[in-house]
């Protein structure tokens, strides 16, 4: 467990907040794109997981939080202000992306932006190789523009899941160019897209997946 302080807190669009945490305990942490931290929500037994965008040697890390519900994570994001303290666990490996071959394509949703931004800043992914499903596309565009991910393809999430067919149709062009695929976000969308990629002949070594959330479930690690 590491003690950290909120140094900046910025609303970038509806339900999205960009937060900087810093503190002596964060200095020299072994972090890489794809690693996660968990922030204690008032108790070591209740925590929410975030994917940092960056982490510097001085002990500062940047994360993008997305509120989708009324749980403790959303309450913490909505109330986080400069000077507030929190306890974090990590960073720890969530996705092992270092050994993935070739160019990367990131498929995900609102909760995947932090990972995509970290990979972008590390030179591992181009915004045009990012495909996201969003409940609010206009808010998504503002967030992506703020974080330098202009050019990503956004799909308006529909209740019946029809947008997933459009996402699947966009995969063939990346498969033809031997991209490696990183799938994060909603569990059911990951399942559909991974199945489609396998049908297109993408081998397991060119697929990495991590579900960040699922409807009706909380506390995903």
mmCIF file of C-alpha atoms in Angstrom:
data_model
loop_
_atom_site.group_PDB
_atom_site.id
_atom_site.type_symbol
_atom_site.label_atom_id
_atom_site.label_comp_id
_atom_site.label_asym_id
_atom_site.label_seq_id
_atom_site.Cartn_x
_atom_site.Cartn_y
_atom_site.Cartn_z
ATOM 1 C CA UNK A 1 0.000 0.000 0.000
ATOM 2 C CA UNK A 2 1.270 3.459 -0.938
ATOM 3 C CA UNK A 3 -0.003 6.813 0.272
ATOM 4 C CA UNK A 4 -0.678 9.306 -2.523
ATOM 5 C CA UNK A 5 -2.092 12.811 -2.832
ATOM 6 C CA UNK A 6 -4.338 14.185 -5.562
ATOM 7 C CA UNK A 7 -2.405 17.046 -7.154
ATOM 8 C CA UNK A 8 -4.733 17.780 -10.095
ATOM 9 C CA UNK A 9 -8.316 16.852 -10.900
ATOM 10 C CA UNK A 10 -9.831 17.911 -14.230
ATOM 11 C CA UNK A 11 -13.253 17.243 -15.721
ATOM 12 C CA UNK A 12 -12.602 16.595 -19.418
ATOM 13 C CA UNK A 13 -16.114 15.519 -20.473
ATOM 14 C CA UNK A 14 -19.311 14.164 -18.967
ATOM 15 C CA UNK A 15 -18.393 11.341 -16.527
ATOM 16 C CA UNK A 16 -14.654 11.571 -17.338
ATOM 17 C CA UNK A 17 -12.060 12.974 -14.937
ATOM 18 C CA UNK A 18 -8.296 13.223 -15.404
ATOM 19 C CA UNK A 19 -6.458 12.858 -12.084
ATOM 20 C CA UNK A 20 -2.792 13.190 -11.128
ATOM 21 C CA UNK A 21 -1.593 11.367 -8.013
ATOM 22 C CA UNK A 22 1.797 11.966 -6.468
ATOM 23 C CA UNK A 23 3.835 11.257 -3.370
ATOM 24 C CA UNK A 24 7.221 10.021 -2.144
ATOM 25 C CA UNK A 25 5.933 6.431 -1.974
ATOM 26 C CA UNK A 26 5.296 6.494 -5.731
ATOM 27 C CA UNK A 27 8.885 7.316 -6.655
ATOM 28 C CA UNK A 28 10.861 4.740 -8.597
ATOM 29 C CA UNK A 29 7.902 2.402 -9.129
ATOM 30 C CA UNK A 30 8.358 -0.255 -11.809
ATOM 31 C CA UNK A 31 5.547 0.645 -14.217
ATOM 32 C CA UNK A 32 4.861 -0.153 -17.865
ATOM 33 C CA UNK A 33 1.844 0.476 -20.140
ATOM 34 C CA UNK A 34 -0.831 -2.068 -19.261
ATOM 35 C CA UNK A 35 -0.039 -2.131 -15.533
ATOM 36 C CA UNK A 36 -2.798 -1.323 -13.075
ATOM 37 C CA UNK A 37 -3.249 0.319 -9.713
ATOM 38 C CA UNK A 38 -6.019 -0.223 -7.197
ATOM 39 C CA UNK A 39 -7.278 2.666 -5.098
ATOM 40 C CA UNK A 40 -8.753 1.894 -1.694
ATOM 41 C CA UNK A 41 -12.239 3.333 -1.308
ATOM 42 C CA UNK A 42 -12.107 4.057 2.412
ATOM 43 C CA UNK A 43 -11.137 0.477 3.239
ATOM 44 C CA UNK A 44 -8.421 -1.941 2.124
ATOM 45 C CA UNK A 45 -11.218 -4.422 1.413
ATOM 46 C CA UNK A 46 -12.999 -2.150 -1.094
ATOM 47 C CA UNK A 47 -10.911 -0.940 -4.028
ATOM 48 C CA UNK A 48 -11.342 0.074 -7.648
ATOM 49 C CA UNK A 49 -8.866 -0.570 -10.438
ATOM 50 C CA UNK A 50 -7.421 1.981 -12.867
ATOM 51 C CA UNK A 51 -4.891 1.861 -15.710
ATOM 52 C CA UNK A 52 -2.368 4.721 -15.428
ATOM 53 C CA UNK A 53 -1.541 6.738 -18.528
ATOM 54 C CA UNK A 54 1.974 7.525 -17.351
ATOM 55 C CA UNK A 55 4.227 7.254 -14.302
ATOM 56 C CA UNK A 56 7.360 9.323 -13.811
ATOM 57 C CA UNK A 57 10.413 8.767 -11.615
ATOM 58 C CA UNK A 58 9.513 11.787 -9.483
ATOM 59 C CA UNK A 59 6.490 9.933 -8.138
ATOM 60 C CA UNK A 60 3.630 11.233 -10.273
ATOM 61 C CA UNK A 61 1.071 9.149 -12.110
ATOM 62 C CA UNK A 62 -1.793 10.218 -14.347
ATOM 63 C CA UNK A 63 -5.059 8.337 -14.742
ATOM 64 C CA UNK A 64 -8.368 8.833 -16.521
ATOM 65 C CA UNK A 65 -11.406 7.824 -14.529
ATOM 66 C CA UNK A 66 -14.821 7.083 -15.982
ATOM 67 C CA UNK A 67 -17.961 7.071 -13.819
ATOM 68 C CA UNK A 68 -20.601 4.598 -14.946
ATOM 69 C CA UNK A 69 -22.865 3.966 -12.020
ATOM 70 C CA UNK A 70 -23.362 4.944 -8.397
ATOM 71 C CA UNK A 71 -20.685 2.810 -6.757
ATOM 72 C CA UNK A 72 -17.693 3.801 -4.609
ATOM 73 C CA UNK A 73 -15.455 4.308 -7.651
ATOM 74 C CA UNK A 74 -17.812 6.861 -9.152
ATOM 75 C CA UNK A 75 -18.175 8.594 -5.782
ATOM 76 C CA UNK A 76 -14.393 8.834 -5.392
ATOM 77 C CA UNK A 77 -13.909 10.211 -8.908
ATOM 78 C CA UNK A 78 -16.656 12.762 -8.470
ATOM 79 C CA UNK A 79 -15.271 14.002 -5.177
ATOM 80 C CA UNK A 80 -11.498 13.858 -5.789
ATOM 81 C CA UNK A 81 -9.945 17.284 -5.309
ATOM 82 C CA UNK A 82 -6.344 18.560 -5.089
ATOM 83 C CA UNK A 83 -4.961 17.901 -1.618
ATOM 84 C CA UNK A 84 -7.047 14.781 -0.998
ATOM 85 C CA UNK A 85 -5.144 11.669 0.070
ATOM 86 C CA UNK A 86 -5.705 8.060 -0.910
ATOM 87 C CA UNK A 87 -4.079 4.651 -0.553
ATOM 88 C CA UNK A 88 -3.090 2.729 -3.660
ATOM 89 C CA UNK A 89 -1.882 -0.778 -4.369
ATOM 90 C CA UNK A 90 0.555 -1.314 -7.210
ATOM 91 C CA UNK A 91 1.487 -0.745 -9.903
ATOM 92 C CA UNK A 92 1.116 -4.391 -10.856
ATOM 93 C CA UNK A 93 0.858 -6.219 -14.145
ATOM 94 C CA UNK A 94 -2.640 -6.483 -15.578
ATOM 95 C CA UNK A 95 -1.789 -7.062 -19.231
ATOM 96 C CA UNK A 96 1.666 -8.237 -20.338
ATOM 97 C CA UNK A 97 2.100 -6.225 -23.523
ATOM 98 C CA UNK A 98 5.869 -5.971 -23.739
ATOM 99 C CA UNK A 99 6.369 -9.135 -25.767
ATOM 100 C CA UNK A 100 3.419 -8.720 -28.140
ATOM 101 C CA UNK A 101 4.610 -8.823 -31.765
ATOM 102 C CA UNK A 102 3.977 -6.298 -34.513
ATOM 103 C CA UNK A 103 1.776 -3.236 -34.611
ATOM 104 C CA UNK A 104 -1.012 -3.065 -32.030
ATOM 105 C CA UNK A 105 -4.726 -2.397 -32.434
ATOM 106 C CA UNK A 106 -6.664 -1.491 -29.287
ATOM 107 C CA UNK A 107 -10.340 -2.451 -29.054
ATOM 108 C CA UNK A 108 -12.378 -1.282 -26.085
ATOM 109 C CA UNK A 109 -14.624 1.348 -24.561
ATOM 110 C CA UNK A 110 -14.586 4.251 -22.109
ATOM 111 C CA UNK A 111 -12.548 2.251 -19.607
ATOM 112 C CA UNK A 112 -9.888 1.430 -22.227
ATOM 113 C CA UNK A 113 -8.788 4.992 -22.995
ATOM 114 C CA UNK A 114 -6.105 5.095 -20.309
ATOM 115 C CA UNK A 115 -4.445 1.982 -21.713
ATOM 116 C CA UNK A 116 -4.635 3.270 -25.296
ATOM 117 C CA UNK A 117 -3.157 6.600 -24.236
ATOM 118 C CA UNK A 118 -0.303 4.892 -22.375
ATOM 119 C CA UNK A 119 0.488 2.793 -25.451
ATOM 120 C CA UNK A 120 0.263 5.864 -27.672
ATOM 121 C CA UNK A 121 2.760 7.771 -25.520
ATOM 122 C CA UNK A 122 5.067 4.748 -25.575
ATOM 123 C CA UNK A 123 4.921 4.657 -29.388
ATOM 124 C CA UNK A 124 3.194 1.278 -29.457
ATOM 125 C CA UNK A 125 -0.126 2.222 -31.068
ATOM 126 C CA UNK A 126 -1.457 4.795 -33.559
ATOM 127 C CA UNK A 127 -4.825 6.444 -32.836
ATOM 128 C CA UNK A 128 -6.198 5.131 -36.149
ATOM 129 C CA UNK A 129 -5.671 1.610 -34.786
ATOM 130 C CA UNK A 130 -8.004 2.278 -31.820
ATOM 131 C CA UNK A 131 -11.675 1.243 -31.951
ATOM 132 C CA UNK A 132 -13.961 2.166 -29.052
ATOM 133 C CA UNK A 133 -17.627 1.646 -28.228
ATOM 134 C CA UNK A 134 -19.112 4.624 -26.356
ATOM 135 C CA UNK A 135 -22.398 5.393 -24.679
ATOM 136 C CA UNK A 136 -21.794 9.098 -25.389
ATOM 137 C CA UNK A 137 -19.817 9.509 -28.605
ATOM 138 C CA UNK A 138 -19.538 13.307 -28.350
ATOM 139 C CA UNK A 139 -18.054 13.071 -24.856
ATOM 140 C CA UNK A 140 -15.736 10.377 -26.143
ATOM 141 C CA UNK A 141 -14.481 12.622 -28.934
ATOM 142 C CA UNK A 142 -13.687 15.400 -26.460
ATOM 143 C CA UNK A 143 -11.729 13.042 -24.219
ATOM 144 C CA UNK A 144 -9.774 11.518 -27.097
ATOM 145 C CA UNK A 145 -8.911 14.964 -28.470
ATOM 146 C CA UNK A 146 -7.714 16.067 -25.028
ATOM 147 C CA UNK A 147 -5.413 13.032 -24.763
ATOM 148 C CA UNK A 148 -4.012 13.051 -28.287
ATOM 149 C CA UNK A 149 -6.002 10.120 -29.612
ATOM 150 C CA UNK A 150 -7.706 11.969 -32.474
ATOM 151 C CA UNK A 151 -8.299 9.599 -35.342
ATOM 152 C CA UNK A 152 -9.659 6.718 -33.271
ATOM 153 C CA UNK A 153 -12.864 5.135 -34.561
ATOM 154 C CA UNK A 154 -15.889 5.461 -32.280
ATOM 155 C CA UNK A 155 -19.004 3.301 -32.308
ATOM 156 C CA UNK A 156 -22.244 4.472 -30.711
ATOM 157 C CA UNK A 157 -23.188 1.757 -28.214
ATOM 158 C CA UNK A 158 -26.711 0.453 -28.810
ATOM 159 C CA UNK A 159 -28.846 -1.413 -26.285
ATOM 160 C CA UNK A 160 -29.347 -4.326 -28.663
ATOM 161 C CA UNK A 161 -25.610 -4.664 -29.361
ATOM 162 C CA UNK A 162 -26.011 -3.978 -33.082
ATOM 163 C CA UNK A 163 -22.937 -1.734 -33.029
ATOM 164 C CA UNK A 164 -20.779 -4.806 -32.318
ATOM 165 C CA UNK A 165 -21.441 -6.022 -35.854
ATOM 166 C CA UNK A 166 -19.977 -2.757 -37.154
ATOM 167 C CA UNK A 167 -16.941 -3.204 -34.933
ATOM 168 C CA UNK A 168 -16.495 -6.751 -36.205
ATOM 169 C CA UNK A 169 -16.698 -5.551 -39.804
ATOM 170 C CA UNK A 170 -13.846 -3.104 -39.165
ATOM 171 C CA UNK A 171 -11.464 -5.848 -38.008
ATOM 172 C CA UNK A 172 -10.664 -7.405 -41.392
ATOM 173 C CA UNK A 173 -8.487 -4.491 -42.512
ATOM 174 C CA UNK A 174 -6.291 -4.836 -39.422
ATOM 175 C CA UNK A 175 -6.125 -8.622 -39.728
ATOM 176 C CA UNK A 176 -4.932 -8.290 -43.321
ATOM 177 C CA UNK A 177 -2.020 -6.154 -42.088
ATOM 178 C CA UNK A 178 -1.020 -8.637 -39.341
ATOM 179 C CA UNK A 179 -1.905 -6.432 -36.401
ATOM 180 C CA UNK A 180 -1.819 -7.786 -32.862
ATOM 181 C CA UNK A 181 -5.044 -7.077 -30.952
ATOM 182 C CA UNK A 182 -5.463 -5.788 -27.398
ATOM 183 C CA UNK A 183 -9.051 -6.145 -26.170
ATOM 184 C CA UNK A 184 -10.219 -4.503 -22.932
ATOM 185 C CA UNK A 185 -13.416 -3.087 -21.484
ATOM 186 C CA UNK A 186 -16.835 -4.750 -21.431
ATOM 187 C CA UNK A 187 -16.660 -8.531 -20.994
ATOM 188 C CA UNK A 188 -19.380 -9.426 -23.490
ATOM 189 C CA UNK A 189 -17.943 -7.194 -26.217
ATOM 190 C CA UNK A 190 -14.507 -8.731 -25.710
ATOM 191 C CA UNK A 191 -16.018 -12.205 -26.088
ATOM 192 C CA UNK A 192 -17.709 -11.299 -29.374
ATOM 193 C CA UNK A 193 -14.688 -9.572 -30.891
ATOM 194 C CA UNK A 194 -12.249 -12.277 -29.812
ATOM 195 C CA UNK A 195 -14.472 -14.933 -31.381
ATOM 196 C CA UNK A 196 -14.590 -12.949 -34.618
ATOM 197 C CA UNK A 197 -10.821 -12.515 -34.669
ATOM 198 C CA UNK A 198 -10.318 -16.232 -34.211
ATOM 199 C CA UNK A 199 -12.687 -16.894 -37.110
ATOM 200 C CA UNK A 200 -10.529 -14.538 -39.189
ATOM 201 C CA UNK A 201 -7.512 -16.685 -38.387
ATOM 202 C CA UNK A 202 -5.750 -14.521 -35.813
ATOM 203 C CA UNK A 203 -3.527 -16.836 -33.699
ATOM 204 C CA UNK A 204 -3.632 -16.709 -29.866
ATOM 205 C CA UNK A 205 -0.161 -15.160 -29.730
ATOM 206 C CA UNK A 206 -1.581 -12.063 -31.475
ATOM 207 C CA UNK A 207 -4.430 -11.602 -29.001
ATOM 208 C CA UNK A 208 -4.382 -10.116 -25.481
ATOM 209 C CA UNK A 209 -7.593 -9.539 -23.554
ATOM 210 C CA UNK A 210 -8.671 -8.241 -20.155
ATOM 211 C CA UNK A 211 -12.259 -7.575 -19.073
ATOM 212 C CA UNK A 212 -12.534 -4.414 -16.999
ATOM 213 C CA UNK A 213 -16.266 -4.655 -16.267
ATOM 214 C CA UNK A 214 -19.509 -6.513 -16.934
ATOM 215 C CA UNK A 215 -23.126 -5.432 -16.423
ATOM 216 C CA UNK A 216 -24.348 -6.268 -12.937
ATOM 217 C CA UNK A 217 -20.881 -7.043 -11.551
ATOM 218 C CA UNK A 218 -18.533 -4.898 -9.470
ATOM 219 C CA UNK A 219 -14.977 -4.923 -8.248
ATOM 220 C CA UNK A 220 -13.258 -6.242 -11.378
ATOM 221 C CA UNK A 221 -9.510 -6.591 -10.923
#
